[in-house]
CSV table of C-alpha atoms and ligand atoms in Angstrom, one decimal:
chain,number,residue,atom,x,y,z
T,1341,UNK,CA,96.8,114.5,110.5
T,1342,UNK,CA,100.7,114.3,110.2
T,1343,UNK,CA,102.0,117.8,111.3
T,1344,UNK,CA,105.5,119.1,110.8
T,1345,UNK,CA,108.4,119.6,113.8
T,1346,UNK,CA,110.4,122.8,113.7
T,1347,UNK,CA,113.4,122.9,116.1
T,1348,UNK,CA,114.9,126.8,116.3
T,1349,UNK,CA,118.4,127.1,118.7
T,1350,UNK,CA,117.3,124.1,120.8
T,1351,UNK,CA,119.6,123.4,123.9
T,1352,UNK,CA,118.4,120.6,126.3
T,1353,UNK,CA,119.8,119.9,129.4
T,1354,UNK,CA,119.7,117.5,132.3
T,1355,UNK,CA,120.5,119.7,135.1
T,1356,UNK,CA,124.0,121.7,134.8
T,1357,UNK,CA,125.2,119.3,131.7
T,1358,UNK,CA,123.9,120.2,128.4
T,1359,UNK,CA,123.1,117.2,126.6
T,1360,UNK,CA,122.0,118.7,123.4
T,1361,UNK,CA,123.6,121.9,122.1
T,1362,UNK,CA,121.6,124.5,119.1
T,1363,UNK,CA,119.2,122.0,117.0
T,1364,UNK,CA,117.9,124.0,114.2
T,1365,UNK,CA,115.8,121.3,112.3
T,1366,UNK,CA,112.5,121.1,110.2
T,1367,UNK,CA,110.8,117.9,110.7
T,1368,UNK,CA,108.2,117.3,107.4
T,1369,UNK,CA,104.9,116.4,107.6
T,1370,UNK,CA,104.0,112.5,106.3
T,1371,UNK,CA,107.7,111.8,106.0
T,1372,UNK,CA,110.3,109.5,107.9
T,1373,UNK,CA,113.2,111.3,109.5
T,1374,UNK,CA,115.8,109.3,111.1
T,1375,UNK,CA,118.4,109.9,113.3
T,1376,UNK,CA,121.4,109.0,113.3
T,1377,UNK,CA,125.0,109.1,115.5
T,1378,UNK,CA,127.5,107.7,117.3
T,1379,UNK,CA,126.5,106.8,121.2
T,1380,UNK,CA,125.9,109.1,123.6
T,1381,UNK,CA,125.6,112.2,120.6
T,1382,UNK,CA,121.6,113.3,122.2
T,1383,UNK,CA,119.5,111.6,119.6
T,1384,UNK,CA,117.5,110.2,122.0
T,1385,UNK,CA,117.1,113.1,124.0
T,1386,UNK,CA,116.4,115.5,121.3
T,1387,UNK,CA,113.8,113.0,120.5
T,1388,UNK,CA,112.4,112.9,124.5
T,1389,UNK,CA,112.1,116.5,124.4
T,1390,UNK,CA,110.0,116.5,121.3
T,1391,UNK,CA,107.0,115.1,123.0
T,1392,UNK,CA,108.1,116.9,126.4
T,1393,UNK,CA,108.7,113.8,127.8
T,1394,UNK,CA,112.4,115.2,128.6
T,1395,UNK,CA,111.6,117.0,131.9
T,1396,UNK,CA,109.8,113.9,133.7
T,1397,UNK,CA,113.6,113.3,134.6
T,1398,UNK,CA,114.5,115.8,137.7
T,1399,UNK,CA,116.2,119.0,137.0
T,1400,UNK,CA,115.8,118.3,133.1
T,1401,UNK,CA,114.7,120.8,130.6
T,1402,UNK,CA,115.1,123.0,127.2
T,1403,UNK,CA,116.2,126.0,125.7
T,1404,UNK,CA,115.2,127.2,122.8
T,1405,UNK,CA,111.6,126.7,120.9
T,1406,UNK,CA,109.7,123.4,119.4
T,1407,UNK,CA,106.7,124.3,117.9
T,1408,UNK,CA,104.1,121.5,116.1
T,1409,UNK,CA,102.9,123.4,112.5
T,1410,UNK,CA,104.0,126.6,114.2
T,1411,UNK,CA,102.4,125.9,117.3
T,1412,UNK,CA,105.0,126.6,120.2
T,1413,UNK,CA,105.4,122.7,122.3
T,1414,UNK,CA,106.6,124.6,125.6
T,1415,UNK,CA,104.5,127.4,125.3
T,1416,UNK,CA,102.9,128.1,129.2
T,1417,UNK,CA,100.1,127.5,128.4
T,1418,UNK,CA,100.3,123.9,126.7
T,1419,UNK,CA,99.3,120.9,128.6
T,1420,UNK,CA,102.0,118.1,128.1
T,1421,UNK,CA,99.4,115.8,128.3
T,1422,UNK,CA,98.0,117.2,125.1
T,1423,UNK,CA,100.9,117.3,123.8
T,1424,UNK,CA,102.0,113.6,124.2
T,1425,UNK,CA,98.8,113.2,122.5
T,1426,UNK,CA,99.5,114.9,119.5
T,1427,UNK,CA,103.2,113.3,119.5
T,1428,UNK,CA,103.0,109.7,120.3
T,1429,UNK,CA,105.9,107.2,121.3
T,1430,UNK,CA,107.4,103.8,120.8
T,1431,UNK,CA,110.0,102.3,122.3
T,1432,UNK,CA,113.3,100.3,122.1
T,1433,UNK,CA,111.6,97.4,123.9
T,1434,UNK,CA,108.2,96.7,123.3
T,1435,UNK,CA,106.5,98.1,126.9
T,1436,UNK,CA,102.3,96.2,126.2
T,1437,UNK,CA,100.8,95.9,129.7
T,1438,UNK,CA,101.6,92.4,130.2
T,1439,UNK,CA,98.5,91.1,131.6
T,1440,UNK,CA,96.3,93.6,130.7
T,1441,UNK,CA,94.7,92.0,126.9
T,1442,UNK,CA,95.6,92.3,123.6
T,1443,UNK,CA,92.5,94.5,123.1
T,1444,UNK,CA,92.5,96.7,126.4
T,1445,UNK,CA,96.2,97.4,125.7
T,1446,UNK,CA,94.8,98.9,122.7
T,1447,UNK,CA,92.8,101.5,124.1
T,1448,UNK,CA,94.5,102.1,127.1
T,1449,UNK,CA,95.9,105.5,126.2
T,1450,UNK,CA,92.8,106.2,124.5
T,1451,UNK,CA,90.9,105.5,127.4
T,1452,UNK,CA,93.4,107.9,129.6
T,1453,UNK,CA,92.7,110.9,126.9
T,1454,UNK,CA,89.1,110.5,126.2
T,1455,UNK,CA,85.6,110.0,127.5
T,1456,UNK,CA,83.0,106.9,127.5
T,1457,UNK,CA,82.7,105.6,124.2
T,1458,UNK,CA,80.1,102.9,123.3
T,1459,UNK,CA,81.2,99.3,123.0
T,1460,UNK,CA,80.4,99.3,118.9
T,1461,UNK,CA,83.2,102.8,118.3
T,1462,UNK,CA,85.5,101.2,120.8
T,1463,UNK,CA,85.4,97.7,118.8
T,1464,UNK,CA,85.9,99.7,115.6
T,1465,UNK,CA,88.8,101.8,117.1
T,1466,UNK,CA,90.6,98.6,118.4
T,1467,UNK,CA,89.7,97.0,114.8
T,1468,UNK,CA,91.2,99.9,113.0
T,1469,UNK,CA,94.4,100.4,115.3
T,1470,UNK,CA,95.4,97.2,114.9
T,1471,UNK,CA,94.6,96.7,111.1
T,1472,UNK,CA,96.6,100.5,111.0
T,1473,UNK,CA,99.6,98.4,112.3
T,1474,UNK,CA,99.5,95.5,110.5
T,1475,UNK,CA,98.6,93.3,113.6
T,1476,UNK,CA,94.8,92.6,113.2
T,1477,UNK,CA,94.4,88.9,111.5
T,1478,UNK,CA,97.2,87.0,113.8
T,1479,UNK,CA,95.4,88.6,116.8
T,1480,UNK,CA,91.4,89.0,116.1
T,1481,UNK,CA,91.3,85.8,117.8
T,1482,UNK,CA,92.5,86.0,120.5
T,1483,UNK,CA,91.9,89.7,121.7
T,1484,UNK,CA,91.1,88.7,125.2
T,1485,UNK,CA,94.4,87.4,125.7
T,1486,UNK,CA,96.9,88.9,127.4
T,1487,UNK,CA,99.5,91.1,125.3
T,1488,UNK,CA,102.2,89.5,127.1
T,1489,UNK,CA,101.5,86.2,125.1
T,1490,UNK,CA,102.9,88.0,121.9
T,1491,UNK,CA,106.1,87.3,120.0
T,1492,UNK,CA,108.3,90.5,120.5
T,1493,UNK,CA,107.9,91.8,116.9
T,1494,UNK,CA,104.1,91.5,117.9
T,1495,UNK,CA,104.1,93.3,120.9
T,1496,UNK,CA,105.8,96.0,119.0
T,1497,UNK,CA,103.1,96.2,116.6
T,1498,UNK,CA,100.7,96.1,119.8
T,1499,UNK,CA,102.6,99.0,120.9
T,1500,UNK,CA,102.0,101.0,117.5
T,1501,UNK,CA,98.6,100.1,117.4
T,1502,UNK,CA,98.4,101.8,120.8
T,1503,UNK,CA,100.4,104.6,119.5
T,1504,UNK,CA,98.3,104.9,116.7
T,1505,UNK,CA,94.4,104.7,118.4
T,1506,UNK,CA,94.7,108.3,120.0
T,1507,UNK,CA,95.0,109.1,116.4
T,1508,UNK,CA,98.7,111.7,117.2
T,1509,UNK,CA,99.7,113.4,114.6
T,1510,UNK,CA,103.6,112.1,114.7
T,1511,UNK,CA,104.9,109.0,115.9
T,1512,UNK,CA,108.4,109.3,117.8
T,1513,UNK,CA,110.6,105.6,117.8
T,1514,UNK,CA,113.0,105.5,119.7
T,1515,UNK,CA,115.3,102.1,118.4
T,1516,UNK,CA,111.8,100.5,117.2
T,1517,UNK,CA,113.6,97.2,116.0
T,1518,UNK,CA,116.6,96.8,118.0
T,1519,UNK,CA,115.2,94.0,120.6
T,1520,UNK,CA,113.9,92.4,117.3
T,1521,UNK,CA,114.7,89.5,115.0
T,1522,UNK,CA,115.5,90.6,111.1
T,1523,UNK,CA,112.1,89.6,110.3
T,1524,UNK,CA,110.3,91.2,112.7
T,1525,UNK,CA,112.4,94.0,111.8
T,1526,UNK,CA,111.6,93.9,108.6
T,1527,UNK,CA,107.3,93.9,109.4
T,1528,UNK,CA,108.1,97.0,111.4
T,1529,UNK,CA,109.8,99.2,108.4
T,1530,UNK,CA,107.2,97.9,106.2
T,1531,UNK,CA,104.6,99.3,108.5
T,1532,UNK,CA,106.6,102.5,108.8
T,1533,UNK,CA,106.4,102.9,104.9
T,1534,UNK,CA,102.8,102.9,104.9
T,1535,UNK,CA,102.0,104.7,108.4
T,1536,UNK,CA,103.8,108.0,107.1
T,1537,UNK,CA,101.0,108.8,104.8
T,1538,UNK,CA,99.6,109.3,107.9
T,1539,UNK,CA,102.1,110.2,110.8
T,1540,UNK,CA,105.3,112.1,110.3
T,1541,UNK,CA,107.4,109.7,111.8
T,1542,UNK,CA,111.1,110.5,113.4
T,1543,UNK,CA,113.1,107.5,114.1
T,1544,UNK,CA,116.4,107.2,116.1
T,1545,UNK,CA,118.2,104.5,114.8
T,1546,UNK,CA,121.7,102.9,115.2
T,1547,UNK,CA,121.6,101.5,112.1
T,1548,UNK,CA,122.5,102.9,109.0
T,1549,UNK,CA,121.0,100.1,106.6
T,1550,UNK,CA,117.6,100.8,108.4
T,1551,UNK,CA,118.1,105.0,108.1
T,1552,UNK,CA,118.6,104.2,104.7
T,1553,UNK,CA,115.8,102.3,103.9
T,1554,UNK,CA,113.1,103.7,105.8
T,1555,UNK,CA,113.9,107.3,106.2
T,1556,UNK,CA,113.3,110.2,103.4
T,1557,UNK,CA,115.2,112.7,105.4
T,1558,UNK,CA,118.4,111.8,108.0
T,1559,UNK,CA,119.7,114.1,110.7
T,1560,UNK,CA,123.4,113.5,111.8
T,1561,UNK,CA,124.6,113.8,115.2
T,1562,UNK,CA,127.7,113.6,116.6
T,1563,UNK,CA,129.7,114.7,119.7
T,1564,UNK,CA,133.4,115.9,119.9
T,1565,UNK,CA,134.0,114.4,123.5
T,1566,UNK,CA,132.5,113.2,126.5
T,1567,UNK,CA,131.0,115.6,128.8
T,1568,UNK,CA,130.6,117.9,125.2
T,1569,UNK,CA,126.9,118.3,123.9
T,1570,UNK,CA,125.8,116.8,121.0
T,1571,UNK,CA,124.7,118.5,117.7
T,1572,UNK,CA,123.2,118.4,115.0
T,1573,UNK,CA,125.5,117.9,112.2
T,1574,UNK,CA,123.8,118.3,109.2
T,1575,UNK,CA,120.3,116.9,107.8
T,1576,UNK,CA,119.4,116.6,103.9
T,1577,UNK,CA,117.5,114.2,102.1
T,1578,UNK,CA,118.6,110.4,102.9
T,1579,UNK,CA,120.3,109.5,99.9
T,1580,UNK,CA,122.3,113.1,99.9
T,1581,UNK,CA,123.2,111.8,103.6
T,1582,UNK,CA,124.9,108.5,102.6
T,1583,UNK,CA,125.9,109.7,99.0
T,1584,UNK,CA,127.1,113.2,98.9
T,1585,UNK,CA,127.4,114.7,102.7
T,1586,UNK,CA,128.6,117.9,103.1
T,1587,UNK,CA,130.6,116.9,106.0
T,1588,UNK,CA,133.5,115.1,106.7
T,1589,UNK,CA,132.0,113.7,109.8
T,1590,UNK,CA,128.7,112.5,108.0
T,1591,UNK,CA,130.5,110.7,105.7
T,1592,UNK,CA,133.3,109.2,107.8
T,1593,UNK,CA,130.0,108.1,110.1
T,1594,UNK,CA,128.1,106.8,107.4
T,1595,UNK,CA,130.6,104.4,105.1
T,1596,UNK,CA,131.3,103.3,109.0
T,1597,UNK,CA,134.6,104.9,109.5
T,1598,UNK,CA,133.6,105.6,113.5
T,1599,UNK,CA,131.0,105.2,115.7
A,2090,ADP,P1,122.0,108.7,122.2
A,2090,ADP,O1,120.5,108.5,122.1
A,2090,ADP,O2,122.5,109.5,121.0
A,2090,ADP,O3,122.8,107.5,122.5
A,2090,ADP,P2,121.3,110.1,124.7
A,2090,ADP,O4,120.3,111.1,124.3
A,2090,ADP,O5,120.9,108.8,125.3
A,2090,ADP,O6,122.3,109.7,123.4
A,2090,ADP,O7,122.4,110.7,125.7
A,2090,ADP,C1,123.0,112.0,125.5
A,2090,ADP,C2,123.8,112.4,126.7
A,2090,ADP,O8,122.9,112.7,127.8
A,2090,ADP,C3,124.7,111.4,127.2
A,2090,ADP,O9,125.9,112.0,127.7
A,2090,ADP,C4,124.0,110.7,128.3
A,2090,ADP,O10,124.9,110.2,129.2
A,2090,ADP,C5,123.2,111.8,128.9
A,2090,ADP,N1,121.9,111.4,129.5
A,2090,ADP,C6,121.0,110.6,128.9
A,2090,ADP,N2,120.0,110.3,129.8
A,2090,ADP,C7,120.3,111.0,131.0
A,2090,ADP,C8,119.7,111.1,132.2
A,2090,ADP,N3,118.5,110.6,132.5
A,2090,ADP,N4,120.3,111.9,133.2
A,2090,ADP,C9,121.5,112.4,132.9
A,2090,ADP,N5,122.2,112.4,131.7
A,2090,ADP,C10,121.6,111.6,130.8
């Protein structure tokens, strides 16, 4: 069930540097927020540290609270296991286990998060992941095959599907469609569009045509330096973001004046 995200004074750090400096943001529930900035500005961190998959990296951590429909991410007593459950993620480059098939790459982190399941619910998951993103009739031929034999906007589905058959409640995508050809591209927004009335969905994204057409609500970041932290900007509905920002910076950013 799609959740929502609520950053309060959220400061993220990999050792001594702070990366990300006081994120105040409310994520809705069964909506696409996207993230934009120029390089470097923490969008992709901020979105790491949403799924705690920030402090795998050394020395790396957070200030500050996260919580998932008011439940506290970083509270001592939650397992980031659970929690990258709850708050699955795709990547800039499609990452299927190559030679692992098209159908075991399916289950694969549903087989890490759950007990035996009969053959008949684990053919009906794998049916239902993949039909969830729009993948099921070019591969329900061929789901012995390894997921390596897939054309990159495929494997990116595969990787949804994936995503999708632990059944999270938001779906994090880090540069979904930036190793991908416009069409491809297009399949995956399309499929965005109709997973949020499942998933909330945030999206980093570096670029602006896709934030506008795929997103209902856009977070700006930007940085004033290197070695400075990024921030948040300002966040508002999409079409407030590239038609009436309140900032200077949004809108220089956005009708492409930098970055
Ligand atoms: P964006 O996604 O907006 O391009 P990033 O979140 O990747 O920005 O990076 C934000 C800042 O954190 C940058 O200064 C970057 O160099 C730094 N950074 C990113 N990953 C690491 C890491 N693993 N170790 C140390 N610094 C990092």
């Amino acid at each position: 069930m799609a959740k929502s995200i609520e950053a309060r004074d959220l400061n993220i750090y990999y050792g001594s540097f702070r990366a990300v400096e006081g994120v105040n943001m409310s994520i809705r529930p069964a909506q696409v927020t996207a993230l934009i900035g120029p390089s470097g500005c923490g969008k992709s961190t901020f979105l790491r540290s949403i799924n705690r998959m920030h402090e795998v990296i050394p020395g790396a951590y957070v200030e500050g609270s996260l919580e998932l429909d008011g439940e506290n991410l970083y509270d001592a007593a939650a397992d980031p296991v659970t929690v990258r459950r709850q708050i699955g993620m795709v990547f800039q480059r499609p990452n299927p286990f190559p030679t692992m098939s098209i159908y075991d790459n399916v289950i694969a982190g549903y087989k890490l998060n759950s007990k035996k399941s009969n053959k008949t619910a684990t053919d009906e998951l794998v049916e239902r992941s993949l039909r969830g993103a729009n993948l099921w009739n070019e591969v329900k031929d061929r789901l012995d095959k390894p997921g390596a034999g897939l054309s990159g906007g495929q494997q990116q589905r595969l990787c949804i599907a994936r995503a999708i058959a632990v059944r999270p409640d938001v779906l994090l995508m880090d540069e979904p469609c930036s190793a991908l050809d416009p069409i491809s591209t297009l399949a995956i927004e399309d499929l965005i569009n109709e997973l949020k009335t499942e998933y909330t969905i945030v999206i980093v994204t570096h670029n602006m045509q896709q934030a506008a057409r795929v997103s209902d609500y856009t977070g700006f970041f930007n940085i004033e330096g290197t070695g400075k932290p990024g921030k948040l900007v300002e966040m508002d509905e999409t079409k407030t973001i590239f038609s009436q920002p309140r900032e200077k910076a949004t809108e220089d950013y956005v009708s492409g004046r930098f970055g």
